[in-house]
Short mmCIF file of C-alpha atoms in Angstrom, two decimals:
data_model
loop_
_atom_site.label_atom_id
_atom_site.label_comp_id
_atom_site.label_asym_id
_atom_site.label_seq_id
_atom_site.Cartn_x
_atom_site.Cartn_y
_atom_site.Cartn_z
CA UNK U 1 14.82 14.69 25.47
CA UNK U 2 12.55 12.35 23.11
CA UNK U 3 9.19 11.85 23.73
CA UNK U 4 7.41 8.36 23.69
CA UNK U 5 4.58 8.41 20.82
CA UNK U 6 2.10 6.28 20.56
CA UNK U 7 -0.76 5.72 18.09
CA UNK U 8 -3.90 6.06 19.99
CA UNK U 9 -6.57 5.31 17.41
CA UNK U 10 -6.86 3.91 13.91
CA UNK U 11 -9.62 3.60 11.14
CA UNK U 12 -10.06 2.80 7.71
CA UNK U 13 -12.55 3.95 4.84
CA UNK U 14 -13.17 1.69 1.83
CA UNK U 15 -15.27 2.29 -1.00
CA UNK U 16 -18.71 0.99 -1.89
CA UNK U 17 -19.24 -2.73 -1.27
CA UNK U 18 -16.76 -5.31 -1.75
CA UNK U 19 -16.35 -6.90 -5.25
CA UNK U 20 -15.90 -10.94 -6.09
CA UNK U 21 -12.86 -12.36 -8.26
CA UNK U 22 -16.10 -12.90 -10.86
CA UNK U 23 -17.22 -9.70 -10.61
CA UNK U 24 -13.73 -7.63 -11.73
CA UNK U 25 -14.02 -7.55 -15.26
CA UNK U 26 -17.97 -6.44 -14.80
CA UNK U 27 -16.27 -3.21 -12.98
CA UNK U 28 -13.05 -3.11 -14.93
CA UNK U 29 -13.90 -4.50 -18.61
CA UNK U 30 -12.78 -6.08 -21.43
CA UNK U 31 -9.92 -5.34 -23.12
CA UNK U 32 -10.39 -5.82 -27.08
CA UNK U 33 -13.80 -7.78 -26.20
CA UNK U 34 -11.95 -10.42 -24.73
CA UNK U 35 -12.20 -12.34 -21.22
CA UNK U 36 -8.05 -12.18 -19.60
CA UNK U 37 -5.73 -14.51 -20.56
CA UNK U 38 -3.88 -13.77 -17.21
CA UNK U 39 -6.88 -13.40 -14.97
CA UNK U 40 -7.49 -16.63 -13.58
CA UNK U 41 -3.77 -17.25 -12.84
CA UNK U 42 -3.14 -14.05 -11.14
CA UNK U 43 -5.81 -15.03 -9.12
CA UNK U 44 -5.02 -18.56 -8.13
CA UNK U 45 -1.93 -17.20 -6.85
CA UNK U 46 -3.00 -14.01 -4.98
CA UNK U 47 -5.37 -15.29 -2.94
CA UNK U 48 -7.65 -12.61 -3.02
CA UNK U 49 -11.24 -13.72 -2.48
CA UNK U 50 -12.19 -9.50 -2.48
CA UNK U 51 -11.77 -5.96 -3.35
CA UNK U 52 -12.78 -2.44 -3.36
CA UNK U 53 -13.81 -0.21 -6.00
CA UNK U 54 -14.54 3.42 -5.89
CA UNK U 55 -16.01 3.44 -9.49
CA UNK U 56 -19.23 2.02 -10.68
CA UNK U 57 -19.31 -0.56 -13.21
CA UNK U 58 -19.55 2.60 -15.81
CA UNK U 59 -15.92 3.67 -14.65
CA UNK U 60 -17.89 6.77 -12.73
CA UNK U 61 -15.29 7.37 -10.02
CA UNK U 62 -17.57 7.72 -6.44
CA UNK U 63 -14.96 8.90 -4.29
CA UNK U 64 -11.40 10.17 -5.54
CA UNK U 65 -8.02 9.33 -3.19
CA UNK U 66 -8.01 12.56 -1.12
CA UNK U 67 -11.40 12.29 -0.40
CA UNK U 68 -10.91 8.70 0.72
CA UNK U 69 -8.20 9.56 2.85
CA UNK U 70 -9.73 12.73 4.63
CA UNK U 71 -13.12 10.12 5.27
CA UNK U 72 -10.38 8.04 6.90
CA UNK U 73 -9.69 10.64 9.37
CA UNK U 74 -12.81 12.33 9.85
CA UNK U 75 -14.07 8.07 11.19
CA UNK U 76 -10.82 8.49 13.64
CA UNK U 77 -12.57 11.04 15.73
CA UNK U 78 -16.29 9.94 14.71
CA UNK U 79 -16.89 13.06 12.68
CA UNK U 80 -16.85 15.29 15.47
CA UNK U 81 -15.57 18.94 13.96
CA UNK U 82 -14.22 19.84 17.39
CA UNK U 83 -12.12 16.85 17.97
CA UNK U 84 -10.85 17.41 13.78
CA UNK U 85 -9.29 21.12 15.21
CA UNK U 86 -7.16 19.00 17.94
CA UNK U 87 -5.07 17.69 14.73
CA UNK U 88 -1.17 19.83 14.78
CA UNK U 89 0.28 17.53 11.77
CA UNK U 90 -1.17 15.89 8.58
CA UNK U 91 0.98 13.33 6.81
CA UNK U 92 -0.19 11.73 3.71
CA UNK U 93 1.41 8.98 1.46
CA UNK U 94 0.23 7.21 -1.69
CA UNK U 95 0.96 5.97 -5.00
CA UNK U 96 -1.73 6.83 -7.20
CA UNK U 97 -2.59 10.80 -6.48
CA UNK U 98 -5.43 11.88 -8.31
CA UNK U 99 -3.21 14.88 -9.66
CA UNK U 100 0.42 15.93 -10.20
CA UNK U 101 -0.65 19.08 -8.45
CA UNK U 102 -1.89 20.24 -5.81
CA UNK U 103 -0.10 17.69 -3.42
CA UNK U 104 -2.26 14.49 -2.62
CA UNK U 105 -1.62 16.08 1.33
CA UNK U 106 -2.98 19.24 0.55
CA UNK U 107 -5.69 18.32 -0.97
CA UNK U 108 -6.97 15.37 1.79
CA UNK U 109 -6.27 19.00 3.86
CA UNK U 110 -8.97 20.50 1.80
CA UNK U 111 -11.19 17.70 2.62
CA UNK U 112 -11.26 18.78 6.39
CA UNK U 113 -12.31 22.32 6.21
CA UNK U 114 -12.88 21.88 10.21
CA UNK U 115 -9.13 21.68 10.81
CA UNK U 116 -6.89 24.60 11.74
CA UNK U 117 -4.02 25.60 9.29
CA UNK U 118 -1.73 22.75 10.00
CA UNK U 119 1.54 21.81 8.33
CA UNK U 120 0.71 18.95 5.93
CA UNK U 121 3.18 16.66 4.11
CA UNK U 122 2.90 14.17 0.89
CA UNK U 123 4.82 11.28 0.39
CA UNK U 124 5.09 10.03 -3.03
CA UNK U 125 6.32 6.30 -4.33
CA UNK U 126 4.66 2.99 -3.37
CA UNK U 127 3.89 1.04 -0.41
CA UNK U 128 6.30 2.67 1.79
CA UNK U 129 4.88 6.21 1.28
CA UNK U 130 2.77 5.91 3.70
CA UNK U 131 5.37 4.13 6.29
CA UNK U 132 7.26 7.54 5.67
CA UNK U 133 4.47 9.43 6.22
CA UNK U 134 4.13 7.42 9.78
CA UNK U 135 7.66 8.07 10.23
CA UNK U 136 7.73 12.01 9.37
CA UNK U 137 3.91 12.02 12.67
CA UNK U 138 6.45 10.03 14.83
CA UNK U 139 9.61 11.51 14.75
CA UNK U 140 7.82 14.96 14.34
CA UNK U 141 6.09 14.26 18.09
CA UNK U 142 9.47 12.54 19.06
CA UNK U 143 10.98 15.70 18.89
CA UNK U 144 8.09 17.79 21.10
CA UNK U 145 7.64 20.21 17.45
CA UNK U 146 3.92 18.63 17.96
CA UNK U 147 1.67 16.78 20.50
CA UNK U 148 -0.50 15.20 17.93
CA UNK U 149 -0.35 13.63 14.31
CA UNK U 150 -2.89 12.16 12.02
CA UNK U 151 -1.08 10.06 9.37
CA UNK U 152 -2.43 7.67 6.42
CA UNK U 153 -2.21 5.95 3.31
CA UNK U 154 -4.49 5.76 0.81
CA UNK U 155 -5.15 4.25 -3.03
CA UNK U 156 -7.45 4.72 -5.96
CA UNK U 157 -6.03 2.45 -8.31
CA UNK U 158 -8.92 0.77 -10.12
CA UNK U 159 -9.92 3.98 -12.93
CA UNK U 160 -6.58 3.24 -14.74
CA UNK U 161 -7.33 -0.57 -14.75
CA UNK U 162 -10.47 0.06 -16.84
CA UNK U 163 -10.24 -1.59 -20.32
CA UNK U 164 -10.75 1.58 -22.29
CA UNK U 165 -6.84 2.57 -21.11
CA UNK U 166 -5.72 -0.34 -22.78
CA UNK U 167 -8.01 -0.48 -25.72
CA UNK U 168 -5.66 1.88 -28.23
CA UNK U 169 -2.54 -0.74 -27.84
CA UNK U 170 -4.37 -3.43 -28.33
CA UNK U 171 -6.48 -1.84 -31.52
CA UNK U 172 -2.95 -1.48 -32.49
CA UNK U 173 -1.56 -4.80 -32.08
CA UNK U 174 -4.57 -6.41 -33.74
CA UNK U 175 -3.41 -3.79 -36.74
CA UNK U 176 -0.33 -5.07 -37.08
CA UNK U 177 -1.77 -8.81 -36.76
CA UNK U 178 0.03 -9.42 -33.35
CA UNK U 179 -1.46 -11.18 -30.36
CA UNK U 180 -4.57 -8.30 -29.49
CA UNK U 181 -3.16 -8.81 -25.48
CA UNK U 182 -1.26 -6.83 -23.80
CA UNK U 183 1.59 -7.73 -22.06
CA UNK U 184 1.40 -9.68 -18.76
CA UNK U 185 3.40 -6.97 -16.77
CA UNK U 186 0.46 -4.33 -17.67
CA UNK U 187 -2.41 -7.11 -16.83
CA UNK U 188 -0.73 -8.27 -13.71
CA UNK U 189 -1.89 -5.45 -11.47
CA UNK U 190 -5.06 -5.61 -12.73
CA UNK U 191 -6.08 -8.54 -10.67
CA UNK U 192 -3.86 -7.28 -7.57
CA UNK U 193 -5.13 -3.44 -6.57
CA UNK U 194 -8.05 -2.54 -4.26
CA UNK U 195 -9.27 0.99 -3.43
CA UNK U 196 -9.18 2.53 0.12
CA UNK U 197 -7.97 4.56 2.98
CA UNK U 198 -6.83 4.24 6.74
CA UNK U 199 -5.79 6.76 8.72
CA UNK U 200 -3.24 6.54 12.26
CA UNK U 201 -3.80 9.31 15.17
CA UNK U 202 -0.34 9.52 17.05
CA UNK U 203 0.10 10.98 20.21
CA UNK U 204 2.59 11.78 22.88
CA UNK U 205 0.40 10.05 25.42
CA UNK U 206 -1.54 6.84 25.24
CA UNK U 207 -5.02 6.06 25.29
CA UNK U 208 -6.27 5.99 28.92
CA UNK U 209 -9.66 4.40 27.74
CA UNK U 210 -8.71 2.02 25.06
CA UNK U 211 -5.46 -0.11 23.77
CA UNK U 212 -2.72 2.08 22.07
CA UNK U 213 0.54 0.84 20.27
CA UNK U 214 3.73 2.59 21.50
CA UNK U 215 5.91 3.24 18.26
CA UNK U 216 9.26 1.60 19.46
CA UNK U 217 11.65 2.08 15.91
CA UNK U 218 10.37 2.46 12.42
CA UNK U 219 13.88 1.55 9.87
CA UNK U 220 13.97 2.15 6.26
CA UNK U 221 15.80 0.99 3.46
CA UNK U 222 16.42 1.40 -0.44
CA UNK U 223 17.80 -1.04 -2.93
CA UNK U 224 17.55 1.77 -5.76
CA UNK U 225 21.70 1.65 -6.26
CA UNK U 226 21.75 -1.26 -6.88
CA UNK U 227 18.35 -2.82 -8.94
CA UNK U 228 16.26 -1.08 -11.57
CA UNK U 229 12.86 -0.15 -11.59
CA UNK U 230 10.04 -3.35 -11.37
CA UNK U 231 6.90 -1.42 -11.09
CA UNK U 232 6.34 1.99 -12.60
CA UNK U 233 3.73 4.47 -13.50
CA UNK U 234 3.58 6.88 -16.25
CA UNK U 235 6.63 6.06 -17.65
CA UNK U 236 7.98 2.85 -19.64
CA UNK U 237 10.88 0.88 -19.40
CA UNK U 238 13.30 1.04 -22.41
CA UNK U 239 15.65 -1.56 -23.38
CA UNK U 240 18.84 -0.37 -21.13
CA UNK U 241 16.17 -0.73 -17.93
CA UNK U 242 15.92 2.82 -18.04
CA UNK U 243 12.66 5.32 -17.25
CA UNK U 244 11.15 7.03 -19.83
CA UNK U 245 8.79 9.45 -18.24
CA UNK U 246 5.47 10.24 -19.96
CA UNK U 247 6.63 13.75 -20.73
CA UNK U 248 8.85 12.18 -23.46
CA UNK U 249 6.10 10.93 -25.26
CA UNK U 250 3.80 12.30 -27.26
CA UNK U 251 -0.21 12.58 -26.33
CA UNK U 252 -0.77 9.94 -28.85
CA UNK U 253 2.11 7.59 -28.10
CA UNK U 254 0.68 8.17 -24.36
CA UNK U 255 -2.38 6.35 -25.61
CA UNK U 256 -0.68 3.78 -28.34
CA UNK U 257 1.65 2.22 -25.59
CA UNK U 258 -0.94 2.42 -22.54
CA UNK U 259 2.08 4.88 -20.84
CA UNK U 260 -0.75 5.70 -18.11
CA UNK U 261 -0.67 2.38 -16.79
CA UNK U 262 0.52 0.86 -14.12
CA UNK U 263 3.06 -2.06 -14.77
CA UNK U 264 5.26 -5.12 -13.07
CA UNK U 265 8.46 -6.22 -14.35
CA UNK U 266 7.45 -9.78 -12.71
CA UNK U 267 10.55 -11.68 -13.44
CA UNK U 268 12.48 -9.11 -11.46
CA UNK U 269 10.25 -9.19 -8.65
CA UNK U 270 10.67 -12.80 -8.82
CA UNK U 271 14.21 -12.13 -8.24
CA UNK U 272 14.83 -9.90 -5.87
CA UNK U 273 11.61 -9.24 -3.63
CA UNK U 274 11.69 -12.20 -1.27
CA UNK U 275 15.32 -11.74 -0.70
CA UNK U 276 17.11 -8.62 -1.05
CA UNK U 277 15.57 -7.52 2.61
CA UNK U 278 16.76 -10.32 4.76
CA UNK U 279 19.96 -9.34 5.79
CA UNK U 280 18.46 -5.85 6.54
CA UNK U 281 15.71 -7.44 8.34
CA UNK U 282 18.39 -9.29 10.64
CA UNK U 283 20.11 -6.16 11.37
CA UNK U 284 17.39 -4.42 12.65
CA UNK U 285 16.25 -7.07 14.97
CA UNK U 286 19.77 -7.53 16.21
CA UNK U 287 20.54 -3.11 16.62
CA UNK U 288 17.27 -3.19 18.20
CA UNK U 289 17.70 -6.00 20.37
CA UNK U 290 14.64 -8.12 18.97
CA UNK U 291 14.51 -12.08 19.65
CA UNK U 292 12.44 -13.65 17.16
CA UNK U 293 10.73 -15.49 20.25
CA UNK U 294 9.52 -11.95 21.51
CA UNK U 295 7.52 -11.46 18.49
CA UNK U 296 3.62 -11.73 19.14
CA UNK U 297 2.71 -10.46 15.94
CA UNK U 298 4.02 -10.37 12.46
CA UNK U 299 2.42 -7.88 10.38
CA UNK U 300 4.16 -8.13 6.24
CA UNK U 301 2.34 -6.00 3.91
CA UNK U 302 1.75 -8.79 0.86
CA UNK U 303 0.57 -8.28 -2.47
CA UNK U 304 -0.29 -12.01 -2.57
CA UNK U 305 -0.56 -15.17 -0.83
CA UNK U 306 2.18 -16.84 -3.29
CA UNK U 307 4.99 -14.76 -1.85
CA UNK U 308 3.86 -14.68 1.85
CA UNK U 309 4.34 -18.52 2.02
CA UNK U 310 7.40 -17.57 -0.46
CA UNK U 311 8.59 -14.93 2.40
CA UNK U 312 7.85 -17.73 5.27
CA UNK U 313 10.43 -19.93 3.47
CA UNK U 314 13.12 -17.70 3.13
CA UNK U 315 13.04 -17.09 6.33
CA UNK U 316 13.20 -20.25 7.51
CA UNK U 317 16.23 -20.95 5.36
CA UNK U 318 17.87 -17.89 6.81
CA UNK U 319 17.68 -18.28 10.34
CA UNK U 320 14.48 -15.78 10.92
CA UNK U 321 11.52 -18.62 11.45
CA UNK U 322 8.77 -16.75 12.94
CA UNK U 323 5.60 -19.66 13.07
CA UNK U 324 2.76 -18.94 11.04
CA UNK U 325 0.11 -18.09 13.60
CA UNK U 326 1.86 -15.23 14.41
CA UNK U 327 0.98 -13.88 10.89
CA UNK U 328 -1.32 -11.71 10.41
CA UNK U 329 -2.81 -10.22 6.97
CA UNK U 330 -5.79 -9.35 5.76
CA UNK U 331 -5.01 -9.34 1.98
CA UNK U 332 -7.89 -12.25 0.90
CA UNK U 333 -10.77 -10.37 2.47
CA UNK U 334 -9.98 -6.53 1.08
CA UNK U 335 -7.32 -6.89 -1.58
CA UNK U 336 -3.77 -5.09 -2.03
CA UNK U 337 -4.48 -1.42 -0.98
CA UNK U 338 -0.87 -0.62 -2.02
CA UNK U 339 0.15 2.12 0.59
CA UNK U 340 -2.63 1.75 2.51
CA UNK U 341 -2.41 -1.99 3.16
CA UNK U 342 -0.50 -1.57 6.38
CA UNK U 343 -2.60 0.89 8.22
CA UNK U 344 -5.76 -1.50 7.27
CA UNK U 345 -3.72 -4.71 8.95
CA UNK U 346 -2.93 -2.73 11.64
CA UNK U 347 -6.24 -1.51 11.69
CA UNK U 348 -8.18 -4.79 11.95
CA UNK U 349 -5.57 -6.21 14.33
CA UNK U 350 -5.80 -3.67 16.98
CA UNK U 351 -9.72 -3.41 17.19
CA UNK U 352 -9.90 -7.67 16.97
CA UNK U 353 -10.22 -8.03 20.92
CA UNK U 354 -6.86 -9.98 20.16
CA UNK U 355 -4.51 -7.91 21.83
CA UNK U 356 -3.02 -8.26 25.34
CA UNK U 357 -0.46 -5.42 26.84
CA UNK U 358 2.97 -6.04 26.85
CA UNK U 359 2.60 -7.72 23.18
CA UNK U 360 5.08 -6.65 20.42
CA UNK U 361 4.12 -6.36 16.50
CA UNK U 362 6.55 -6.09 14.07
CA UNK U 363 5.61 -4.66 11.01
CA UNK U 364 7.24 -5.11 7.65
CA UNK U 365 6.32 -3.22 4.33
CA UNK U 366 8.43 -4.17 1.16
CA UNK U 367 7.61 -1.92 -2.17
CA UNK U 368 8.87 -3.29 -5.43
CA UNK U 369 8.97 -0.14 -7.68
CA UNK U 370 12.79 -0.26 -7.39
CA UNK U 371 13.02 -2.13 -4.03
CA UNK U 372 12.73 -0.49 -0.75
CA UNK U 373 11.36 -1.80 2.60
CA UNK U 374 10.38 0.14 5.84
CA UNK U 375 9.98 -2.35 9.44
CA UNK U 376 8.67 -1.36 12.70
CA UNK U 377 7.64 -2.12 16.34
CA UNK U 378 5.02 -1.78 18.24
CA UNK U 379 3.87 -2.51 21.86
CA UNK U 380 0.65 -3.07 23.02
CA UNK U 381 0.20 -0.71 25.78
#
């Protein structure tokens, strides 16, 4: 028999203090000596007033991912080494690990020497590493293997937006008496990623003392068959839409073509973000028996303001109006914290004083490196 889970308590960590739109380039630099072409535009549209950092403006990291995440968990139970043995599960997703190996899990492990020896998971990908993480706690307590879970999602993002990573192409371009920028799909992330952590303590019983959310259904789904890859890391797109990895290329190609960035095909996301979900979206409300009317809370992970007002309109074409003070977001005030967005919305949301029992949040996280989207529920119990 399944067990009812719940997550009891959340928390978040974020770097430093946070960082104006005229600040970035002060923290992130100049590529080829010269102020963004793209900046300003990126800007307008994401709506992002702030962000975190954990780097100086030397490029002197201050905290790395896994530490990040583990100071996530450790403000879940206040710090308290007792409370950190209670933990049976770790589950850990991100995009930007701060190594290939160890696993980004393992190593946030390390960060909690008070722990027992637990089993730990990573999730690789994008935004919905994390959901899977959350999904791997919840159906892991579902199933009685555990009682409790800690799950989060974390990024570091900002060290390989510093100029210096892009300086080599653009020396090159400048050679070869080209335009010394480089291409909008490596600049446009620039201006989009924040730094930070938040962490999700799942139970199989719910707070007595405090508001918990009860995990009703968390669905997943992948577009990979049928769309190629839009964002990608450590790799580059060739011609044919294919991945080349950066183990193809040689140390100084690495350098030459920036291969260590992080890039956006943006005419494909464009295309197919705001509307390759909906049908998907539809068929989980209807399997789990969802009015749209029952929603109190709609929680989308967005990496901008443009395509949350984008997303509101596709939905109202399609059937799926939900009004927009039953958004909630807090991209403008803390930036696009990739796979940890979610758990910081979440986050804020439950510890507003906003929440009434009996409420449900739906939460919906789409990831763009080759289209894939995870949705949820949650009641306010």
């Amino acid at each position: 028999m399944s067990k009812d889970v719940y997550i009891v308590k959340t928390s978040h960590f974020l770097p430093n203090k946070p960082i104006s739109n005229d600040e970035m380039e002060d923290y992130l630099g100049l590529i080829n000596n010269q102020p963004s072409k793209s900046k300003n535009i990126v800007l307008r549209n994401n709506g992002i007033k702030n962000r975190y950092y954990a780097m100086d403006k030397n490029g002197v990291a201050t905290h790395t991912n896994s530490q990040m995440a583990a100071l996530a968990v450790r403000n879940i139970f206040n710090n308290d080494s007792e409370q950190l043995k209670t933990i049976d599960l770790l589950c850990c997703g991100t995009s930007t690990p701060d190594q290939l190996l160890p696993s980004h899990g393992i190593m946030v492990h390390g960060w909690l020497p008070e722990t027992k020896p637990i089993e730990v998971t990573s999730n690789a990908g994008a935004c919905c590493s994390s959901m899977h993480s959350l999904k791997y706690a919840w159906m892991s307590i579902k199933s009685g293997e555990v009682d409790t879970a800690v799950a989060t999602g974390s990024e570091r993002s900002s060290r390989i937006m510093r100029s210096e990573n892009f300086e080599e192409e653009a020396a090159k371009l400048v050679e070869a008496e080209k335009n010394p920028y480089v291409s909008f799909e490596k600049e446009f992330l620039r201006w989009m990623l924040s730094d930070g952590a938040g962490a999700f303590l799942l139970s199989n019983k719910k707070n007595e003392k405090e508001l918990s959310l009860k995990i009703e259904f968390l669905d997943g789904v992948s577009f990979a068959h049928e769309v190629e890859p839009c964002m990608y890391f450590a790799c580059d797109k060739t011609e044919s839409g294919e991945l080349k990895s950066f183990m193809d290329y040689t140390s100084a190609e690495i350098a030459e073509k920036s291969i260590l960035s992080m890039k956006q095909d943006v005419k494909l996301l464009r295309q197919h973000m705001l509307t390759i979900g909906i049908d998907k979206f539809k068929s989980v409300l209807k399997k789990h028996n969802l009015p749209l009317e029952e929603i109190d809370y709609f929680l989308p992970h967005v990496s901008s303001e443009f395509f949350r007002y984008k997303m509101a309109e596709v939905f109202d074409e399609t059937g799926l109006h939900i009004p927009q003070e039953k958004w909630f977001t807090n991209l403008a005030t803390i930036g696009n914290i990739g796979a940890g967005a979610i758990y910081l919305i979440v986050d804020e949301l439950l510890n507003s004083g906003k929440l009434k029992v009996g409420q449900k949040i739906v939460i919906l996280v789409p990831e763009s490196s080759r289209f894939s989207y995870m949705f949820g529920l949650f009641t306010v119990c």
